[in-house]
mmCIF file of C-alpha atoms and ligand atoms in Angstrom:
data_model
loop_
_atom_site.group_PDB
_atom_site.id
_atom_site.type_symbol
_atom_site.label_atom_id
_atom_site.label_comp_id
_atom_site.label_asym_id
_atom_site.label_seq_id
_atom_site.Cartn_x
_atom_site.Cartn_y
_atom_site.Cartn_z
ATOM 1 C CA UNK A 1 0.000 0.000 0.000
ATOM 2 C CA UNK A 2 0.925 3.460 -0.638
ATOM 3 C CA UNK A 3 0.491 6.124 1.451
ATOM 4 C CA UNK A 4 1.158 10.098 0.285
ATOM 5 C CA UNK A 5 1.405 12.553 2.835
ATOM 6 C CA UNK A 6 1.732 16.557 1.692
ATOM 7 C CA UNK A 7 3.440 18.857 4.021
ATOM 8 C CA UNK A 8 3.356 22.314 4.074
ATOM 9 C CA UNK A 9 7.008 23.147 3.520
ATOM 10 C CA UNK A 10 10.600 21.323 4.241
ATOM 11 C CA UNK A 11 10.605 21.665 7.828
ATOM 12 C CA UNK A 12 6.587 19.909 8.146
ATOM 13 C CA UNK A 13 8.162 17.308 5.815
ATOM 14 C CA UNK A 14 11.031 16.739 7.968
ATOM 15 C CA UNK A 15 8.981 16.407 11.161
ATOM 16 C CA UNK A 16 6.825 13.577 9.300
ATOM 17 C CA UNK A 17 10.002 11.492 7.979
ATOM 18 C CA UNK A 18 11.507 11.827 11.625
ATOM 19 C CA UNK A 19 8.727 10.472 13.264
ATOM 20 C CA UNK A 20 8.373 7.546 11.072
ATOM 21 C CA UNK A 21 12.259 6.618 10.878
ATOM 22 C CA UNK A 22 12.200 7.065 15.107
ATOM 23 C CA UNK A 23 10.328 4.269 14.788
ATOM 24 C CA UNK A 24 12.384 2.215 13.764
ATOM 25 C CA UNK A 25 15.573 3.187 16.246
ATOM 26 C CA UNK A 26 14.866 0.297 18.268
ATOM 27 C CA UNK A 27 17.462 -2.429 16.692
ATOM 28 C CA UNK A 28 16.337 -1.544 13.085
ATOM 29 C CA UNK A 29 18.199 -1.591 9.864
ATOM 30 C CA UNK A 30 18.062 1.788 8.015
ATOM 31 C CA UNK A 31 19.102 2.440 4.598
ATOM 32 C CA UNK A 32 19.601 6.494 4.395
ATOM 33 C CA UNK A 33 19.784 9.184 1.938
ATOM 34 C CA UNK A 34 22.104 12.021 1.001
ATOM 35 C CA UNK A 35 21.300 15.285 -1.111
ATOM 36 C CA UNK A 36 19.590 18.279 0.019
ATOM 37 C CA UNK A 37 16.116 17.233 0.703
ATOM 38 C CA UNK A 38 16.984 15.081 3.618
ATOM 39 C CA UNK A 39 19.375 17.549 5.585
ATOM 40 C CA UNK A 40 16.306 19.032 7.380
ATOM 41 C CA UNK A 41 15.349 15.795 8.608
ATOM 42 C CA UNK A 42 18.869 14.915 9.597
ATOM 43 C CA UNK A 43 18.378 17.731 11.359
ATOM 44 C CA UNK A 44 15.153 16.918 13.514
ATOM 45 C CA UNK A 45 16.341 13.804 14.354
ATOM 46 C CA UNK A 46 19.240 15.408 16.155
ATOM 47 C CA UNK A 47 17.039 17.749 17.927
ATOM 48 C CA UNK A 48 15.111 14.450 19.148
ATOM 49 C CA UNK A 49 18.868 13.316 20.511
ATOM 50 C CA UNK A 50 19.821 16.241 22.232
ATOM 51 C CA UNK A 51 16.295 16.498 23.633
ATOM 52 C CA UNK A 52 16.755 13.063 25.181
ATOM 53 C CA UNK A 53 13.811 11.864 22.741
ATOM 54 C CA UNK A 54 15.400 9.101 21.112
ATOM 55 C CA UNK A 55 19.082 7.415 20.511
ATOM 56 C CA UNK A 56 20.027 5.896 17.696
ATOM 57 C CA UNK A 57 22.880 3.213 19.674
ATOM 58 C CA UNK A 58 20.565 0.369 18.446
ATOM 59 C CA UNK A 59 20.508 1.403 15.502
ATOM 60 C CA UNK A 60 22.168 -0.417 11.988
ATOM 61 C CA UNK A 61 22.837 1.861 8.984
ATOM 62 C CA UNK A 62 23.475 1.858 5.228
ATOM 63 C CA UNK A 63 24.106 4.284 2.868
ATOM 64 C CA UNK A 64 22.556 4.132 -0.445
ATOM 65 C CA UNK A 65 25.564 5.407 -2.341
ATOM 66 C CA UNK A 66 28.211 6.836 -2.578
ATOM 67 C CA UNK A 67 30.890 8.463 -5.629
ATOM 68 C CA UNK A 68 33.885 6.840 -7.066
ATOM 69 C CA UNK A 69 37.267 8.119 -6.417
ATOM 70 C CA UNK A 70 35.852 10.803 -3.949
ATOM 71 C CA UNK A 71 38.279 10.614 -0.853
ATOM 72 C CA UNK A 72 35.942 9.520 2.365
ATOM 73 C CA UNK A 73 37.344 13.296 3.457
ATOM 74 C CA UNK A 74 36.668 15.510 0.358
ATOM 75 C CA UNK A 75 33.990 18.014 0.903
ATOM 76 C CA UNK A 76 31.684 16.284 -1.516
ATOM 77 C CA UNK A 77 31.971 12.331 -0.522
ATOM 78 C CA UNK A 78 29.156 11.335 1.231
ATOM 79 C CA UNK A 79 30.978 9.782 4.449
ATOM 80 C CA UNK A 80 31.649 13.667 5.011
ATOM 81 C CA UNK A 81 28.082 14.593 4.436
ATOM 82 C CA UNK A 82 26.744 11.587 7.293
ATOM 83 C CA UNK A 83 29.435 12.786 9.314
ATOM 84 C CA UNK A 84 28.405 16.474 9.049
ATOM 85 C CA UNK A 85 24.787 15.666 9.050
ATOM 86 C CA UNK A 86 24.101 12.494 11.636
ATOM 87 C CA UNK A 87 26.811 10.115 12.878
ATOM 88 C CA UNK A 88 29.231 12.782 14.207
ATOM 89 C CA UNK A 89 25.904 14.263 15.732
ATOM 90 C CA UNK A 90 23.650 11.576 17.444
ATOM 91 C CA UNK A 91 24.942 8.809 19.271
ATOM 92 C CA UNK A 92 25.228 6.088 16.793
ATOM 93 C CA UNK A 93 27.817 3.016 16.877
ATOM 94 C CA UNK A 94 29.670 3.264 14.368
ATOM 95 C CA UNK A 95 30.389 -0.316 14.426
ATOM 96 C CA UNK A 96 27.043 -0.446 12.968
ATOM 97 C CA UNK A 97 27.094 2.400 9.831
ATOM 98 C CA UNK A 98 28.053 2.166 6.984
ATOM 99 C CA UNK A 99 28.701 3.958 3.285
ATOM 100 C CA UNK A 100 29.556 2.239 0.237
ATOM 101 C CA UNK A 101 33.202 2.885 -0.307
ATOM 102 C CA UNK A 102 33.833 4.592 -3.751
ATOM 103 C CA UNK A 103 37.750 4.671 -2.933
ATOM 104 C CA UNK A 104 37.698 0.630 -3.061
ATOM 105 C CA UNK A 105 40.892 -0.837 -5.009
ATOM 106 C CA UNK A 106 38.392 -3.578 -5.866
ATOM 107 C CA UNK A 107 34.710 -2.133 -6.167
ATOM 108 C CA UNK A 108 33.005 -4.963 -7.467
ATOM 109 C CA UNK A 109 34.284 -7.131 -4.381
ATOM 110 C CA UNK A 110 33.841 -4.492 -2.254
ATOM 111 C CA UNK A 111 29.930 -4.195 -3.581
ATOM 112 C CA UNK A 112 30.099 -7.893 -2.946
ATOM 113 C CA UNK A 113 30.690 -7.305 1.140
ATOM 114 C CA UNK A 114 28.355 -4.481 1.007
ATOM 115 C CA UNK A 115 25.271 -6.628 0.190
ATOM 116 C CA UNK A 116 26.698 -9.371 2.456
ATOM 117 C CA UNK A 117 26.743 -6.778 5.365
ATOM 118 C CA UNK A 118 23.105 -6.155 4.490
ATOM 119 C CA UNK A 119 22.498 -9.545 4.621
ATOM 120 C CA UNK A 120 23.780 -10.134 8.037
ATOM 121 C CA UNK A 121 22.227 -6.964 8.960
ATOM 122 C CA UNK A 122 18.750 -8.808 8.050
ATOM 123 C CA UNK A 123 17.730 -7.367 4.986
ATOM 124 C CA UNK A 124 16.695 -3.614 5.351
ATOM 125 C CA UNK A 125 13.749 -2.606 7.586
ATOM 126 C CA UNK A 126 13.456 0.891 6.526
ATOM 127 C CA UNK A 127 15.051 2.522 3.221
ATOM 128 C CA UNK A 128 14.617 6.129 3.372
ATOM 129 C CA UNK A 129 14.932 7.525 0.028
ATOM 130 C CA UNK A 130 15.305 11.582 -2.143
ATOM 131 C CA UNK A 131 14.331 11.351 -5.646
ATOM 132 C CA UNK A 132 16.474 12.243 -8.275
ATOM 133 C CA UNK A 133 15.194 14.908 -11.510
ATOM 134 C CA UNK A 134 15.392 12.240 -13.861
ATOM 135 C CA UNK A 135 13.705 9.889 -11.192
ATOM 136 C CA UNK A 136 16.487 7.881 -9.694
ATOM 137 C CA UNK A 137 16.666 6.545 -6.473
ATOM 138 C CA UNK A 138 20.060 5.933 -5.101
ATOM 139 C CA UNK A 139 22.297 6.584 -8.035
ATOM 140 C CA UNK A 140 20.096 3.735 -9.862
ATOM 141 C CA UNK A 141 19.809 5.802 -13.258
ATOM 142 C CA UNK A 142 17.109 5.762 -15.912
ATOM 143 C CA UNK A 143 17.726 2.270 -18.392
ATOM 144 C CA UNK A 144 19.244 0.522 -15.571
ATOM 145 C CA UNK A 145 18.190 -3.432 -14.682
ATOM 146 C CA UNK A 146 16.083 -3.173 -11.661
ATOM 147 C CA UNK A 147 17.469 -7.028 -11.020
ATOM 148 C CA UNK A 148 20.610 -5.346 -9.499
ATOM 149 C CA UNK A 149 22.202 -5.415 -5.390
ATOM 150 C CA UNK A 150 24.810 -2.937 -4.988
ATOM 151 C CA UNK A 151 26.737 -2.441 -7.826
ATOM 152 C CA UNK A 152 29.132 0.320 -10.070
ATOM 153 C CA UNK A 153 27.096 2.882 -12.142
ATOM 154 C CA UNK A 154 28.110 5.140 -14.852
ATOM 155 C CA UNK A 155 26.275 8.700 -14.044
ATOM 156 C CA UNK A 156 24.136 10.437 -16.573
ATOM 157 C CA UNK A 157 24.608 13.692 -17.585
ATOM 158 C CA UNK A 158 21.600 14.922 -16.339
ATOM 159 C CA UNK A 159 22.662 14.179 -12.334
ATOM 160 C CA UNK A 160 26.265 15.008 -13.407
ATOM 161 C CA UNK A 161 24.496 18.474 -14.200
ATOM 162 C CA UNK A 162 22.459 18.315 -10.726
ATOM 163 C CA UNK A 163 25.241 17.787 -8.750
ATOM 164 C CA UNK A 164 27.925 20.162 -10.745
ATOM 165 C CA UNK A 165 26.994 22.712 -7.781
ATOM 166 C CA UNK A 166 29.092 20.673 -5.221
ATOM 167 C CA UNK A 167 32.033 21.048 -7.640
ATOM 168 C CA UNK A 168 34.597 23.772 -8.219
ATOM 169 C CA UNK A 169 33.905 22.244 -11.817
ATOM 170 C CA UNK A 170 31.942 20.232 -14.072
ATOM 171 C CA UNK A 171 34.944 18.334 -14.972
ATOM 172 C CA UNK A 172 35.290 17.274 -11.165
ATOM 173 C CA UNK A 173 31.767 15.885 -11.247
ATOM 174 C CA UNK A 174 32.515 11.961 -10.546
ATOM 175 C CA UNK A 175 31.667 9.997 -13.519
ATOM 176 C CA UNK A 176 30.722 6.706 -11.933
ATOM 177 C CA UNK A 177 28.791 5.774 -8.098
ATOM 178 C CA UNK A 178 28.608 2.772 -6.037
ATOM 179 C CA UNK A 179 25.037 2.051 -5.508
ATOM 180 C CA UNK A 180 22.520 0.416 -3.474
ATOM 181 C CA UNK A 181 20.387 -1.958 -6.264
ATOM 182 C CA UNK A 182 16.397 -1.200 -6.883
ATOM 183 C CA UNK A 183 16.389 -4.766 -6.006
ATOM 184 C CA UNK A 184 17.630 -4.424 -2.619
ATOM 185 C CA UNK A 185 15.423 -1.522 -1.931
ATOM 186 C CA UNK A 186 12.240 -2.983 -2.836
ATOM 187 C CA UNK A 187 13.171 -5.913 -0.795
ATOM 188 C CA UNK A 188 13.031 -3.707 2.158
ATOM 189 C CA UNK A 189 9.959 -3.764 4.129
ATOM 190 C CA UNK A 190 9.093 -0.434 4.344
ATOM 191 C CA UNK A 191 10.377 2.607 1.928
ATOM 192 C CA UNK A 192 9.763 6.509 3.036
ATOM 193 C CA UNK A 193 10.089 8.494 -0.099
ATOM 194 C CA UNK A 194 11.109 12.316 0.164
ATOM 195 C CA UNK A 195 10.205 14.676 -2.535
ATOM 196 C CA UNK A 196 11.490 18.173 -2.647
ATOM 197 C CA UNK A 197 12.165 20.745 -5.446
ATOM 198 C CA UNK A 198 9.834 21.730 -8.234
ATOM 199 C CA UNK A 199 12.441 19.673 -10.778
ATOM 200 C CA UNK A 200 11.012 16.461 -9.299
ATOM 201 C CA UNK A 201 7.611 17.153 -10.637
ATOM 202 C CA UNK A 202 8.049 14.405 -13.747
ATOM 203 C CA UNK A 203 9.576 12.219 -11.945
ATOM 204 C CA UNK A 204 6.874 12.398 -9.106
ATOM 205 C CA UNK A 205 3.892 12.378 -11.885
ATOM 206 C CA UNK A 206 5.295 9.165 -12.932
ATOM 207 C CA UNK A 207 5.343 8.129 -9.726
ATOM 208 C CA UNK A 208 1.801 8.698 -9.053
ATOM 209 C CA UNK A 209 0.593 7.545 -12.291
ATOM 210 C CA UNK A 210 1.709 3.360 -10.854
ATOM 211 C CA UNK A 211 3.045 2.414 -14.013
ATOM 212 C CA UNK A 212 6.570 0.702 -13.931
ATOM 213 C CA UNK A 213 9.220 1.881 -16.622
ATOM 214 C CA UNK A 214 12.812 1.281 -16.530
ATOM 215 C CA UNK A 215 13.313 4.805 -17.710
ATOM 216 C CA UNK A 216 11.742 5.894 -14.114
ATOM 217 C CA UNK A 217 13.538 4.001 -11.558
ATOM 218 C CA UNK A 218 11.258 5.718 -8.942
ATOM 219 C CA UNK A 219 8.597 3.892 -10.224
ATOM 220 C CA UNK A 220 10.107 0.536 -9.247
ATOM 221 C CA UNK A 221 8.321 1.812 -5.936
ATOM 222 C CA UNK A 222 5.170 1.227 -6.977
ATOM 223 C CA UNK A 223 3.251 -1.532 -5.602
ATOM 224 C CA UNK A 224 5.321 -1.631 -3.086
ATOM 225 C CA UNK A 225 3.596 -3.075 0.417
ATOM 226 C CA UNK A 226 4.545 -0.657 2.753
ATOM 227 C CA UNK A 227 5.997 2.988 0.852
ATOM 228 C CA UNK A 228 5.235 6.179 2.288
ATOM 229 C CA UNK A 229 5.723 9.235 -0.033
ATOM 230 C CA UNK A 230 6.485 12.241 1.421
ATOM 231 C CA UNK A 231 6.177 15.449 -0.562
ATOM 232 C CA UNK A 232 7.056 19.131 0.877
ATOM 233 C CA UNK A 233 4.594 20.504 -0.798
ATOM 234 C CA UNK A 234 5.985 24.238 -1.279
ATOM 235 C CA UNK A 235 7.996 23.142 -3.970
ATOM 236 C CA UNK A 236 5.171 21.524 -6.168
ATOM 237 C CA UNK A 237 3.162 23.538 -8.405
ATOM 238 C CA UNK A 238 -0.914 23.812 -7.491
ATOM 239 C CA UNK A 239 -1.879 22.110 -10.620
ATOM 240 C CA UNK A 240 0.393 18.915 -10.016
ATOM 241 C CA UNK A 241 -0.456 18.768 -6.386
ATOM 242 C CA UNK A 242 -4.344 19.018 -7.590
ATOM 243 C CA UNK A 243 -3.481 16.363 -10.526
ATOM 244 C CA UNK A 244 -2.310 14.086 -8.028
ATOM 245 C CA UNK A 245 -4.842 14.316 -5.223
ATOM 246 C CA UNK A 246 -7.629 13.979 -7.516
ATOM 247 C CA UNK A 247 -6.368 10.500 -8.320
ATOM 248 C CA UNK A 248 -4.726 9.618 -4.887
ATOM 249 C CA UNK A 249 -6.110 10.801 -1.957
ATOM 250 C CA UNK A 250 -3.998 12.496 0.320
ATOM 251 C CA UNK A 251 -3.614 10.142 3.841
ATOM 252 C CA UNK A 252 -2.715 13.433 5.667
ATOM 253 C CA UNK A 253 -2.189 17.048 5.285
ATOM 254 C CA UNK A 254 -0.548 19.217 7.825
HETATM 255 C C1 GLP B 1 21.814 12.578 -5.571
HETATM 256 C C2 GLP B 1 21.791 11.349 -4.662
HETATM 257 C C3 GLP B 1 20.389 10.824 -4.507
HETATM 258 C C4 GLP B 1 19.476 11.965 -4.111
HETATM 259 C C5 GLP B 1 19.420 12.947 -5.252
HETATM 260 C C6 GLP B 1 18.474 14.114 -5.012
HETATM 261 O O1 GLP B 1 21.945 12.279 -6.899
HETATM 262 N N1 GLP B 1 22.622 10.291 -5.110
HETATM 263 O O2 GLP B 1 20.384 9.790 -3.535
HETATM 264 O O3 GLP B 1 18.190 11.474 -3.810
HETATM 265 O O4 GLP B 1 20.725 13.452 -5.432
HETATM 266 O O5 GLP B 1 19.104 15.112 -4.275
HETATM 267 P P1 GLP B 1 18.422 16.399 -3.711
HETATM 268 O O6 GLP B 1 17.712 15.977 -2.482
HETATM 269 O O7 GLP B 1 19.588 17.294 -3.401
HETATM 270 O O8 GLP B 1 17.522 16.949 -4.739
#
C-alpha cells in the first residue's frame, strides 16, 4: 500500500520522515539518503537526541551510495556529508554504519561485502529515500536493470548536471557511483520516499501515475507493500499537487 502525505514546507516534511524513521531506532536496519532534501530531517532527528527523545545506539545503517574516487574526506563524498549531518551528531555506533566505499581498489568485491553486510544486517527494515530529476533513487539511473544489489554505475549527464553545484567544476563531477540496487530496496519492508524541489515534478507524476518503466527508476516503488511518499509541498506547483490528489487521496495534510 501506498500512502502520500503533503506537508506544508521542508521543515513539516522533515517532522513527518523523523517520526516515522524514530520508529524504527529500536534495533532496526536503516538504509539512508544524502542530497539536500533530507538535511532538514537529519536535522530533527538530532534535535530528538539532544532532547533526550530518542538514541540511535541500536541502531544499523546503510548508505545508499556513494561516488567513485571521492576521498571519504573531500567536501563532496558522502561519508563527510553523514558525518556532518548524523553520525558525528547523534549517538550512533559506528560499528554499525556504513557507506559504500567509492575509494575501493576492488569495487566490485567491495559491492560484494556491502550486500553481504546487508544480509547479516537482516535485509533492510526501513530505506529512506530523495528522488532524483530524472527519477532515480540511489544513483540507480534511468535504463538501468532493476534485477541489481549494490553495484558500479556510470552517471548520466543529467545528475552530473544536478550535482555540478558541489564542484569547483563540471569536470570534477565523478563519472561513476557505487550504488545500493532497486532490487535491494524494494526488498526492504518499508520505503519513506522524500520529494522536494519543483524539478522532481516528472519524476513524481510518474510516480503517481503506478506504471513501472525502466526509464523511471522511482517507479520501481510502486506496488510496493509498505511505501510512504512524502512530498514538501511548497515546492510543487498547485496544478500537479491538484493532478495528483484527484487521483490519490492524500492520507494526511498538515
Ligand atoms: C543525488 C543522490 C540521490 C538523491 C538525489 C536528489 O543524486 N545520489 O540519492 O536522492 O541526489 O538530491 P536532492 O535531495 O539534493 O535533490
Amino acid at each position: 500500500m501506498t500512502t502520500w502525505q503533503w506537508a506544508d514546507d521542508r521543515e513539516s516534511m522533515a517532522a513527518l520522515a523523523a517520526s516515522i524513521i524514530t520508529r524504527e531506532v529500536n534495533g532496526g536496519v536503516l538504509l539512508l539518503p544524502t542530497g539536500a532534501t533530507p538535511v532538514p530531517v537529519y536535522r530533527r532527528l538530532q534535535e530528538l537526541y539532544e532532547r533526550g527523545e530518542v538514541s540511535f545506539r541500536d541502531v544499523t545503517t546503510f548508505n545508499l551510495d556513494e561516488y567513485v574516487g571521492v576521498p571519504e574526506e573531500a567536501q563532496q563524498s558522502y561519508h563527510r556529508y553523514m558525518e556532518e549531518h548524523f553520525f558525528g551528531v547523534v549517538d550512533v555506533d559506528r560499528r554499525r554504519v556504513h557507506v559504500p566505499h567509492g575509494m575501493a581498489r576492488d569495487l566490485e568485491k567491495s559491492c560484494r561485502e556491502y550486500d553481504a553486510s546487508i544480509e547479516s544486517a537482516g535485509g533492510i527494515g526501513l530505506a529512506v529515500l530523495g528522488l532524483g530529476q530524472n527519477g532515480h533513487v540511489g544513483f540507480n539511473e534511468p535504463g538501468e536493470d532493476w534485477e541489481q544489489k549494490t553495484h558500479v554505475v556510470s552517471l548520466s549527464e543529467s545528475t552530473r548536471r544536478a550535482n555540478r553545484q558541489y564542484f569547483p567544476k563540471h569536470a570534477e563531477v565523478p563519472k561513476r557511483a557505487i550504488t545500493v540496487g532497486i532490487q535491494t530496496i524494494v526488498a526492504s519492508r518499508a520505503i519513506l520516499l522524500l520529494v522536494s524541489g519543483a524539478e522532481k515534478t516528472e519524476a513524481l507524476l510518474r510516480l503517481s501515475r503506478g506504471i513501472p518503466s525502466r526509464e523511471w527508476p522511482v517507479t520501481s516503488l510502486a506496488g510496493h507493500g509498505r511505501l510512504d511518499v512524502v512530498v514538501d509541498r511548497s515546492s510543487v506547483s498547485e496544478d500537479v499537487y491538484r493532478d495528483i490528489v484527484s487521483r490519490i487521496p492524500a492520507t494526511l495534510e498538515r
